[in-house]
Each structure stands twice: as structure tokens, then as C-alpha cells.
PDB file of C-alpha atoms in Angstrom:
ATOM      1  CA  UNK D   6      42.040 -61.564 -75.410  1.00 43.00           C
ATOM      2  CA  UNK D   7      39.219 -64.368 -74.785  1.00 49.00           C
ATOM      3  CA  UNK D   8      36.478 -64.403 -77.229  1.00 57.00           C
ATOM      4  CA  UNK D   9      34.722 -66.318 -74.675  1.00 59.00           C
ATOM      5  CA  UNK D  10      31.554 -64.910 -72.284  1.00 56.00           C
ATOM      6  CA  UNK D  11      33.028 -64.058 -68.551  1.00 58.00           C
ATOM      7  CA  UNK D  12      31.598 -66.742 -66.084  1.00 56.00           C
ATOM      8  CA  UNK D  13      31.813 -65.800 -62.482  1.00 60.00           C
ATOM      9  CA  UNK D  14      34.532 -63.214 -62.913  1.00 69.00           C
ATOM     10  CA  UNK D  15      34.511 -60.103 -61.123  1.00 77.00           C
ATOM     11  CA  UNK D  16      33.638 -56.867 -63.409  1.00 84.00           C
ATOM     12  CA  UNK D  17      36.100 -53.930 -63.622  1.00 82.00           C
ATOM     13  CA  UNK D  18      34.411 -50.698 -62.824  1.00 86.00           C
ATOM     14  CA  UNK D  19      34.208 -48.437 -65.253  1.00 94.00           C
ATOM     15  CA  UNK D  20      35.168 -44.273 -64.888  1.00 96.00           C
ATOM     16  CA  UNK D  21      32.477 -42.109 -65.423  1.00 95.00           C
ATOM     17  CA  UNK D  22      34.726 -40.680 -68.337  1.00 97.00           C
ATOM     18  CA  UNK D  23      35.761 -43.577 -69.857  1.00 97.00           C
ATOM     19  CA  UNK D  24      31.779 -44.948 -69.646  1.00 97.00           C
ATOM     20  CA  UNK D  25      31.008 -41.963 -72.621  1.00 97.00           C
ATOM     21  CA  UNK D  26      34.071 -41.793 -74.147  1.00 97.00           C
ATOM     22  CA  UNK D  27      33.904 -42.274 -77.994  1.00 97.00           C
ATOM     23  CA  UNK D  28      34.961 -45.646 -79.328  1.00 97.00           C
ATOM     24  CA  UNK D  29      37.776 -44.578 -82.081  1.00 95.00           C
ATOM     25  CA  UNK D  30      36.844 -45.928 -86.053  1.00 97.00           C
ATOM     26  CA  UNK D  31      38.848 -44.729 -88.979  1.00 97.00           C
ATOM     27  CA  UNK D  32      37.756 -44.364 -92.402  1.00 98.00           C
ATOM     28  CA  UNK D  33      36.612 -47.145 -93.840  1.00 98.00           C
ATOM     29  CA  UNK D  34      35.544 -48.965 -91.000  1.00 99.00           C
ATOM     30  CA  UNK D  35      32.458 -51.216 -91.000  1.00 99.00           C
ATOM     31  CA  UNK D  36      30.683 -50.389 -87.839  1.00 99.00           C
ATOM     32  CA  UNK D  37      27.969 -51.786 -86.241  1.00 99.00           C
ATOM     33  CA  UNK D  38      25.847 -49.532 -83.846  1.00 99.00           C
ATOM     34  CA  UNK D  39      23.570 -51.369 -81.871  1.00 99.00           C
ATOM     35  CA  UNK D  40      21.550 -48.960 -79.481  1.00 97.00           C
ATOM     36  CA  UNK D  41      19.554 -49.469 -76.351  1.00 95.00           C
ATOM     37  CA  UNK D  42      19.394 -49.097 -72.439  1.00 95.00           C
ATOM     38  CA  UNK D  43      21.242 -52.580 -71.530  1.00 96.00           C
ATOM     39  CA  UNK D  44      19.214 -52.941 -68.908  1.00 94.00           C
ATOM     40  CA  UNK D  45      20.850 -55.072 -68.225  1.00 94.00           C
ATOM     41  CA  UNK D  46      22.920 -56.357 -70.823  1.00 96.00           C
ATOM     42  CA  UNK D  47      22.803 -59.916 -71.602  1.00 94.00           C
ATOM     43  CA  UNK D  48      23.793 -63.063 -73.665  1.00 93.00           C
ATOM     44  CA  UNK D  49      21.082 -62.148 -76.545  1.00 92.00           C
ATOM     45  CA  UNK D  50      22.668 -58.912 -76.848  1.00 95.00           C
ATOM     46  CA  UNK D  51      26.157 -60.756 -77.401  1.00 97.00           C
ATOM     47  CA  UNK D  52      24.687 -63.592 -79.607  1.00 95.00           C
ATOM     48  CA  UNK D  53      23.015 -61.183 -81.926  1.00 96.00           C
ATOM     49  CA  UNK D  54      26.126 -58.541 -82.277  1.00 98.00           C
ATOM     50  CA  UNK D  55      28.467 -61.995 -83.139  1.00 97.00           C
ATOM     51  CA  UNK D  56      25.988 -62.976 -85.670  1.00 97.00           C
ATOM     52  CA  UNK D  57      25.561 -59.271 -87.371  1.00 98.00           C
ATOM     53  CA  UNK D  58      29.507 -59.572 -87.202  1.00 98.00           C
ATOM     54  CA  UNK D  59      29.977 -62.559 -89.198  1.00 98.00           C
ATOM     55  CA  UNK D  60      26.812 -61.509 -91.412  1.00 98.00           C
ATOM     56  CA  UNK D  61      26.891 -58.206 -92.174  1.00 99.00           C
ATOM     57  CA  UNK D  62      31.130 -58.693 -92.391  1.00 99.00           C
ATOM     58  CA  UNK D  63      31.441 -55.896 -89.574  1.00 99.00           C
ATOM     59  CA  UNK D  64      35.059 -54.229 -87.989  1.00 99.00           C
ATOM     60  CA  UNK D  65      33.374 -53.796 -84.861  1.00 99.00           C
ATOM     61  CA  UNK D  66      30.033 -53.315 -82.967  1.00 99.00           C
ATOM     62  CA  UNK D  67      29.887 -50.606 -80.711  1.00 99.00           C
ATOM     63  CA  UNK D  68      26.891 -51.217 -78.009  1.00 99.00           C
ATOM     64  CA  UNK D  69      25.417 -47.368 -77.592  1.00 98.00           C
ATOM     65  CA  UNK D  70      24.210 -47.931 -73.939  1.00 98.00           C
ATOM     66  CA  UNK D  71      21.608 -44.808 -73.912  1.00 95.00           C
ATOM     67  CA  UNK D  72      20.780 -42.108 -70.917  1.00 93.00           C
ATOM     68  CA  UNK D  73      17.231 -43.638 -71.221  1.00 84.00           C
ATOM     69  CA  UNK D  74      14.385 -44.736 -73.252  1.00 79.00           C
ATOM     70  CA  UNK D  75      12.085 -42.082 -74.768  1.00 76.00           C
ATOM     71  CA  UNK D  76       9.223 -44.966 -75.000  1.00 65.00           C
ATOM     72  CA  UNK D  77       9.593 -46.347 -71.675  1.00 71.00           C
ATOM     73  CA  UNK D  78       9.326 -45.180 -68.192  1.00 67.00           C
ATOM     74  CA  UNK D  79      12.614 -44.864 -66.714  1.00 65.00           C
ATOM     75  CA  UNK D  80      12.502 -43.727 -62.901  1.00 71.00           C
ATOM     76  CA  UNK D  81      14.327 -47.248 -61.959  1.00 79.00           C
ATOM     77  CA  UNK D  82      17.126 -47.011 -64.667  1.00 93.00           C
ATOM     78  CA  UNK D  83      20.717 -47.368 -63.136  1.00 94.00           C
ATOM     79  CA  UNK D  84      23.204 -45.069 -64.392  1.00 95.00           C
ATOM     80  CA  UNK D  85      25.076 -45.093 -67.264  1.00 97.00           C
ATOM     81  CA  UNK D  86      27.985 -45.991 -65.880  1.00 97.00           C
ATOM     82  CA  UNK D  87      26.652 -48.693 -64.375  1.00 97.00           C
ATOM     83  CA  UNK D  88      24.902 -50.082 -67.263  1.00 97.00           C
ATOM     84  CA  UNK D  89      28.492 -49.627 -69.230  1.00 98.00           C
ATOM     85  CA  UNK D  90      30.754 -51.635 -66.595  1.00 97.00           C
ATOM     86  CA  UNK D  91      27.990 -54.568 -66.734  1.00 97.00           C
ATOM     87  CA  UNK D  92      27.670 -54.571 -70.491  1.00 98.00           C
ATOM     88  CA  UNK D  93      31.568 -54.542 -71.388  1.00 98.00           C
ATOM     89  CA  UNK D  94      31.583 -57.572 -68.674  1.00 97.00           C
ATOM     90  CA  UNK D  95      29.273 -59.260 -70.713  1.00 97.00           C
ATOM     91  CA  UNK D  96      30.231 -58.264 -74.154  1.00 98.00           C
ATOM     92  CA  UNK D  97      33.643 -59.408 -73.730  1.00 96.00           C
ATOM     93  CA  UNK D  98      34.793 -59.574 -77.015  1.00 97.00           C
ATOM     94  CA  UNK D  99      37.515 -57.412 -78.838  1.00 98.00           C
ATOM     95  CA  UNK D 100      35.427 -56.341 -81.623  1.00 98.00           C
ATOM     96  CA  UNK D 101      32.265 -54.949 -79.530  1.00 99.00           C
ATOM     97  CA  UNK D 102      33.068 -51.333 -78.147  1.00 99.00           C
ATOM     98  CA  UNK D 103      30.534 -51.027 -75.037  1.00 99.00           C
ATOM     99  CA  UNK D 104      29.950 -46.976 -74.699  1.00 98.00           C
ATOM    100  CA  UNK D 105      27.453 -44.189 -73.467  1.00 98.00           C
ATOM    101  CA  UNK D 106      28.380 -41.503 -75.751  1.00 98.00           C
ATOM    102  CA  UNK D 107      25.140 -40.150 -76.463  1.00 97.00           C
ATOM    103  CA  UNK D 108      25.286 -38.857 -72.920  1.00 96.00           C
ATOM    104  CA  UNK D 109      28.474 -36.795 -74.238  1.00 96.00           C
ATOM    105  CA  UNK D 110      26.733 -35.978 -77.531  1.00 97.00           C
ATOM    106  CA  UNK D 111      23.907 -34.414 -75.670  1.00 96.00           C
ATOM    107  CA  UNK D 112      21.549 -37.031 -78.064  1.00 96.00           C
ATOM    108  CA  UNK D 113      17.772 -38.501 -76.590  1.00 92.00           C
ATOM    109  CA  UNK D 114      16.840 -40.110 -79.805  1.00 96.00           C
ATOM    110  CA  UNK D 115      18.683 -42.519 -82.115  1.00 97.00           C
ATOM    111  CA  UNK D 116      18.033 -40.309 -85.134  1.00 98.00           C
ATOM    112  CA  UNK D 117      20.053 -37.658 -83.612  1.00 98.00           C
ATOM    113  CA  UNK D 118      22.604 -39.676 -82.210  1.00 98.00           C
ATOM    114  CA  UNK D 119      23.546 -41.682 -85.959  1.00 99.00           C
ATOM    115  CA  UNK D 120      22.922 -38.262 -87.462  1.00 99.00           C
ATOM    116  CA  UNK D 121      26.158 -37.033 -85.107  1.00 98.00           C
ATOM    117  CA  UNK D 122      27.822 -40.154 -85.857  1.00 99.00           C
ATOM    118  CA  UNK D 123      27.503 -39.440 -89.595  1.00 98.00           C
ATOM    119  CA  UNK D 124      28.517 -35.962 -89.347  1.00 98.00           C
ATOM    120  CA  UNK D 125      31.799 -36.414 -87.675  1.00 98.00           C
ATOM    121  CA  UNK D 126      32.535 -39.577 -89.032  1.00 98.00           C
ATOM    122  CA  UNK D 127      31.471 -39.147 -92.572  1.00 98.00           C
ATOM    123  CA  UNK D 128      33.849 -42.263 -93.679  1.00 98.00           C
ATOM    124  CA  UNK D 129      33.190 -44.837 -91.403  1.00 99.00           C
ATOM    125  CA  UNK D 130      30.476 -47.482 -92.762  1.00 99.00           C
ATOM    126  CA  UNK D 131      27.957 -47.876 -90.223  1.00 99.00           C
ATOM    127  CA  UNK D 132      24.861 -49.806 -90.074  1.00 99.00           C
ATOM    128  CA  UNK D 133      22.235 -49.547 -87.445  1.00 99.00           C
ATOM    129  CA  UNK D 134      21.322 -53.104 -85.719  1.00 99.00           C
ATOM    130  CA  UNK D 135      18.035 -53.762 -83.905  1.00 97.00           C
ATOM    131  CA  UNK D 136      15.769 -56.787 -82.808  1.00 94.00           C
ATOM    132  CA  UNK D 137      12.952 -57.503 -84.424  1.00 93.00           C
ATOM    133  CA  UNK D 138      11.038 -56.222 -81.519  1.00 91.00           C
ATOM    134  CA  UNK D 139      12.337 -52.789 -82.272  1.00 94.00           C
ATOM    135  CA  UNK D 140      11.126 -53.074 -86.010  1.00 96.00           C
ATOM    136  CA  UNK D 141       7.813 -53.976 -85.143  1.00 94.00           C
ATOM    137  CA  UNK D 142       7.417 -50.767 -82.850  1.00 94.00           C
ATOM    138  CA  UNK D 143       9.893 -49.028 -84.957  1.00 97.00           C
ATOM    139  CA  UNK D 144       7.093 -46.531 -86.689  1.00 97.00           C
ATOM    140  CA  UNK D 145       6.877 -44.930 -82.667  1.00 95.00           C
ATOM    141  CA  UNK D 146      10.066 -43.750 -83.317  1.00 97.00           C
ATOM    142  CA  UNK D 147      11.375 -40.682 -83.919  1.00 95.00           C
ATOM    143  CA  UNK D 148      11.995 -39.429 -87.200  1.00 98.00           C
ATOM    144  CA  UNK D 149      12.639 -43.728 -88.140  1.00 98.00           C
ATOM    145  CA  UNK D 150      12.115 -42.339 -91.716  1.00 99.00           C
ATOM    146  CA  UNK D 151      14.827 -40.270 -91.490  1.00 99.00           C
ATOM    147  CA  UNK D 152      17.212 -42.785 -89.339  1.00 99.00           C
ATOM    148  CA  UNK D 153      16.503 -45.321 -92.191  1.00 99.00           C
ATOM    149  CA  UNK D 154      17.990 -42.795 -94.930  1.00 99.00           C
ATOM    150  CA  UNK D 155      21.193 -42.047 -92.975  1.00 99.00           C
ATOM    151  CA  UNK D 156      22.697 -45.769 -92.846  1.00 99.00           C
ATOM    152  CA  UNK D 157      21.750 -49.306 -93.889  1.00 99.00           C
ATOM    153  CA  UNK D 158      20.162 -51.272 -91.172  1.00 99.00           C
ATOM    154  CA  UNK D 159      19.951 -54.869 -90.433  1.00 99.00           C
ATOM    155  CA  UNK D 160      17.120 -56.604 -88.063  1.00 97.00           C
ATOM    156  CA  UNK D 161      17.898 -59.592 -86.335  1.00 95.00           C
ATOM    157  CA  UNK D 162      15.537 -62.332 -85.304  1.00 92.00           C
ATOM    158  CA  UNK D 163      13.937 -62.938 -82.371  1.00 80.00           C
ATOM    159  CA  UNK D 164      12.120 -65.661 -80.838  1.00 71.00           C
ATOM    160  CA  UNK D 165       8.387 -64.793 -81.342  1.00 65.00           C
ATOM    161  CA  UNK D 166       8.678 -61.227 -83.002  1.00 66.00           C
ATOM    162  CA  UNK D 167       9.135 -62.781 -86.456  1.00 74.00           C
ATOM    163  CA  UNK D 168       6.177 -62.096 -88.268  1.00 77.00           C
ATOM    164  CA  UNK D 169       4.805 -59.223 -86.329  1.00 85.00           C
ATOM    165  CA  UNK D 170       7.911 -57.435 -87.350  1.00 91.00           C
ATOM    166  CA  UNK D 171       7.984 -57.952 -91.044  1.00 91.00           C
ATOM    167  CA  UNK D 172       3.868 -57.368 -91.219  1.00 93.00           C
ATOM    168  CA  UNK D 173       4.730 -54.106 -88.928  1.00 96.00           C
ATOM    169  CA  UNK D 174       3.867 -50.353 -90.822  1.00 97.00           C
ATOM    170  CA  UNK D 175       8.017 -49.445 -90.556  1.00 98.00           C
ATOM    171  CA  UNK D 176       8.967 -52.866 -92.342  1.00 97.00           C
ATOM    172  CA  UNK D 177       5.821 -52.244 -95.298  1.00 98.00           C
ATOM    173  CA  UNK D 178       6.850 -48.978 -95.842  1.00 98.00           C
ATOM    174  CA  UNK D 179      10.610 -49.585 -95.919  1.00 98.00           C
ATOM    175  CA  UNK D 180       9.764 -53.072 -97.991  1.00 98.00           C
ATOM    176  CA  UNK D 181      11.115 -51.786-101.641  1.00 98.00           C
ATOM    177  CA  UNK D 182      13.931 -51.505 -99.500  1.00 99.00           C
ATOM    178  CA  UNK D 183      14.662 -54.234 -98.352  1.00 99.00           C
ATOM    179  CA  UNK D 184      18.182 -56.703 -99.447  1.00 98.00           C
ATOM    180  CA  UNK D 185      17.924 -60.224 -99.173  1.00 98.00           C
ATOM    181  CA  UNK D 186      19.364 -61.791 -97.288  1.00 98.00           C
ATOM    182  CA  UNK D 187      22.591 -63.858 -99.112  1.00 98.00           C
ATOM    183  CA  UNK D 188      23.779 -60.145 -99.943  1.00 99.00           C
ATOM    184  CA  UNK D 189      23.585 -58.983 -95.858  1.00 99.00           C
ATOM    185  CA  UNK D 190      28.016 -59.382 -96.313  1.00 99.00           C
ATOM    186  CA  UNK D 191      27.356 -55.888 -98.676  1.00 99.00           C
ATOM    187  CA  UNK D 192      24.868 -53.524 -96.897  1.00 99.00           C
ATOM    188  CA  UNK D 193      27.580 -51.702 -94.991  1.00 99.00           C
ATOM    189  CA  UNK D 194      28.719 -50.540 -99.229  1.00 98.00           C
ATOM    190  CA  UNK D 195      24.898 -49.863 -99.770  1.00 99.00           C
ATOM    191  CA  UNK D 196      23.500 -46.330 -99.891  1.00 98.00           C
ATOM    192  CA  UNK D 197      20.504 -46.092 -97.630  1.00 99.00           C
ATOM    193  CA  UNK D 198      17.546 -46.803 -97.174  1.00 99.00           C
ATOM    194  CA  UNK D 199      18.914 -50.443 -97.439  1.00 99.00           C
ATOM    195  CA  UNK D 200      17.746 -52.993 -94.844  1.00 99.00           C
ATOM    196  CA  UNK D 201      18.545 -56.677 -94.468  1.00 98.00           C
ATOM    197  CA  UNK D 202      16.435 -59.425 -92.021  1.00 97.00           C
ATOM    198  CA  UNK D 203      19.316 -61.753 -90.182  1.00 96.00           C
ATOM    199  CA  UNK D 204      17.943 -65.104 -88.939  1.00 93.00           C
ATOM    200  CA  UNK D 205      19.171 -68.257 -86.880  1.00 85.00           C
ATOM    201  CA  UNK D 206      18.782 -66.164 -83.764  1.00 77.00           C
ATOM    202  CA  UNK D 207      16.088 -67.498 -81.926  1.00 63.00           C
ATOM    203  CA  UNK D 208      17.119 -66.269 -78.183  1.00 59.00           C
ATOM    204  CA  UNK D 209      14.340 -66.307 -75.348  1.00 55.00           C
ATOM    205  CA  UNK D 210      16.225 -63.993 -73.440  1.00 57.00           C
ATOM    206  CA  UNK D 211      14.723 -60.199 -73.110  1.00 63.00           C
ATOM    207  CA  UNK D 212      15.862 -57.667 -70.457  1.00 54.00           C
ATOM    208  CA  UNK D 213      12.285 -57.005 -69.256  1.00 63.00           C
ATOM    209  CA  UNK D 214      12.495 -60.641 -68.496  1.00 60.00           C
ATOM    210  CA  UNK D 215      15.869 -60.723 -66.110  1.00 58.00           C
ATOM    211  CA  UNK D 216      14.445 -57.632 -64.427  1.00 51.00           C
ATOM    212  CA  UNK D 217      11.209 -58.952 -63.475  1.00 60.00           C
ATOM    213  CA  UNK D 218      12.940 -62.206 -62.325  1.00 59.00           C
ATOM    214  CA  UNK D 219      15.005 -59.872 -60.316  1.00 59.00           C
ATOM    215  CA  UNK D 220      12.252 -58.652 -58.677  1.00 53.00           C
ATOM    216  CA  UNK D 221      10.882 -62.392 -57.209  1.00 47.00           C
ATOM    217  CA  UNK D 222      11.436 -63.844 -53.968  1.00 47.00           C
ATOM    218  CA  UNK D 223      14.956 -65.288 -53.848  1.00 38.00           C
ATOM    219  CA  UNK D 224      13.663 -69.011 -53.699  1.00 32.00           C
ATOM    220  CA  UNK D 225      11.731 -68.341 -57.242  1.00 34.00           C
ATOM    221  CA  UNK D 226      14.344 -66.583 -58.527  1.00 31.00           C
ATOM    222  CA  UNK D 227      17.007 -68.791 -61.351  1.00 29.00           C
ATOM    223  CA  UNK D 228      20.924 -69.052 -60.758  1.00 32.00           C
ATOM    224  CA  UNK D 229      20.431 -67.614 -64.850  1.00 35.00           C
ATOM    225  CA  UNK D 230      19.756 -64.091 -63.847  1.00 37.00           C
ATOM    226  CA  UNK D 231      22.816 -61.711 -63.282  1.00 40.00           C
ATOM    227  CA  UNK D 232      23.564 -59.891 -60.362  1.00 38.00           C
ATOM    228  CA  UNK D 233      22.659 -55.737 -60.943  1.00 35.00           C
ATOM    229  CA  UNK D 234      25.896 -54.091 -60.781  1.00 33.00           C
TER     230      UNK D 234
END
């Protein structure tokens, strides 16, 4: 299978069951879970899952495409399923499992959904991936205390959320936690709390972004943004 991103391919639609079926991971596995609505998915999301990969010496990533966000307003969201059959098109790659399983696990929040996770997969290594973006808001989350004790997590960089992620309340209360980075190859071994901060990502790309560009007239509108599926 091509490593490679899919360039003006069609997509494969996805089954409604196969779009929250639950990626398989035996013991031992290192595996990343990197949550959010995908809305849509795009080459950021694929850049940053290769680097934690590589980085953070992963098995696989699984992209946890949610029902919605508890922060945001929703009402325009497509389904899951949708979401799922774009993402896997743009993923592409046979170590990142593309899945809306909280949807089966009956989950809103990521704390409940890793705690889940955990407690039927007590022997698989995960470690919870976000952007920086998410770390500087991360203290609006629910129980984030808590999420940070169940598995190591790694941040990765973004272009512009640098600073005002490391200076946010989450990363100043989780700082005596924090690994450098040179050891980011071990977290998945380390008991939590233990968080790592991954640069050399420095992608302009956001989803709010694409889906406002969506929104212009066609003649404003660049060949960059991908069609809504």
C-alpha cells in the first residue's frame, strides 16, 4: 500500500458500521490516539500523525473522528460517516486507523473515551496527541487533569500557537511533567502524567480555515481546498 497522500482519486465510501468499528491493537502496541471532529480532515492532520510516528516510535495512530465538539457549536457538522470516508482518503497510510468509535462507546468527552480505551485495552501503550492549539485551551477541558494521568501525551507544533501553548495554565500546571524532548522515542514506556512538546511542524493549515474558504464565492475560492464529501 502507498504511503503517499491520494491526489485526485475518488474516495471509497465508508459503511456506517465499519465508520465506528474499533481499530484492533494487541498488547503491547504503541498507539497513538489523536482525537478531533476532522472537519474536514486535512494534510496537517497527516503531517503531524507521521511526525508523532517517527517521534514518539508509534505502531499506529488511530484518528478518533468524534460525534462533535463539546466547545464548539456544531449544528453544521456532517456525519460521522462522512467525516470517516474523507479522513481515511486523506490519511492514507497503513499505520493511521481513521475511526468514530466514540459514537459506539457512547463517549462526548476525551476523558471518557481514553478512560474506555484504557479499560478494555489495559496493555496497549497509548499516548494522547494534540496541537498546540488544543494545549493552550486544554484547561476548558473536561476533567484534562484526569486525561493527563491516564496516558502520556505529546503536543505537536503549530504555526503561531507556540508560545501561547507552553505559557497556557494546562502546560504550567502539567510543567514538572514534562520530558524533553530527545527522550519523546520513550513516553509511550512512561507512566503518566508524562508529556513531551514535538517540533518541526510548522503547518498553516487549520480546518476552520478550509471551511470558511468553502464558504466564498467560487472565483475567491483556492484549487487547495477539498471538496466536502
Amino acid at each position: 500500500m502507498s504511503c503517499e497522500p491520494r491526489i485526485g482519486t475518488p474516495m471509497r465510501p465508508v459503511s456506517a458500521h465499519d465508520a465506528v468499528s474499533m481499530p484492533m491493537a494487541p498488547a503491547g502496541l504503541r498507539v497513538g490516539l489523536f482525537g478531533g471532529t476532522f472537519n474536514p480532515a486535512h494534510a496537517a492532520h497527516r503531517a503531524a500523525s507521521l511526525l508523532a510516528l517517527k517521534r514518539l516510535q508509534l505502531d499506529r495512530i488511530w484518528w478518533l473522528v468524534t460525534p462533535g465538539n463539546p466547545l464548539k457549536d456544531n449544528w453544521d457538522l456532517p456525519s460521522v460517516q462522512e467525516r470517516v470516508t474523507f479522513a481515511r482518503h486523506v490519511a492514507h497510510h497503513p499505520l493511521i486507523d481513521v475511526t468514530g468509535v466514540e459514537t459506539t462507546l457512547g463517549t462526548r468527552y476525551s476523558y471518557e473515551t481514553v478512560s474506555r480505551l484504557v479499560e478494555r485495552m489495559p496493555r496497549v501503550r497509548f499516548v494522547w496527541i494534540m496541537g498546540a492549539d488544543n494545549l493552550a485551551h486544554f484547561a476548558r477541558w473536561q476533567r484534562w487533569r484526569g486525561l493527563a494521568g491516564l496516558v502520556p501525551m505529546a503536543v505537536v507544533d503549530r504555526l503561531g500557537d507556540s508560545l501561547c501553548a507552553t505559557s497556557s495554565r494546562a502546560a504550567q500546571a502539567l510543567a514538572p511533567y514534562r520530558v524533553p524532548e530527545e527522550k519523546a522515542a520513550a513516553l509511550a514506556d512512561m507512566a503518566p502524567p508524562a508529556w513531551t512538546f514535538l517540533h518541526g511542524l510548522k503547518s498553516p493549515i487549520s480546518s476552520t480555515e478550509i471551511r470558511a474558504a468553502r464558504r466564498m464565492p467560487a472565483a475567491d475560492a483556492t484549487g487547495a481546498v477539498p471538496p466536502r464529501p
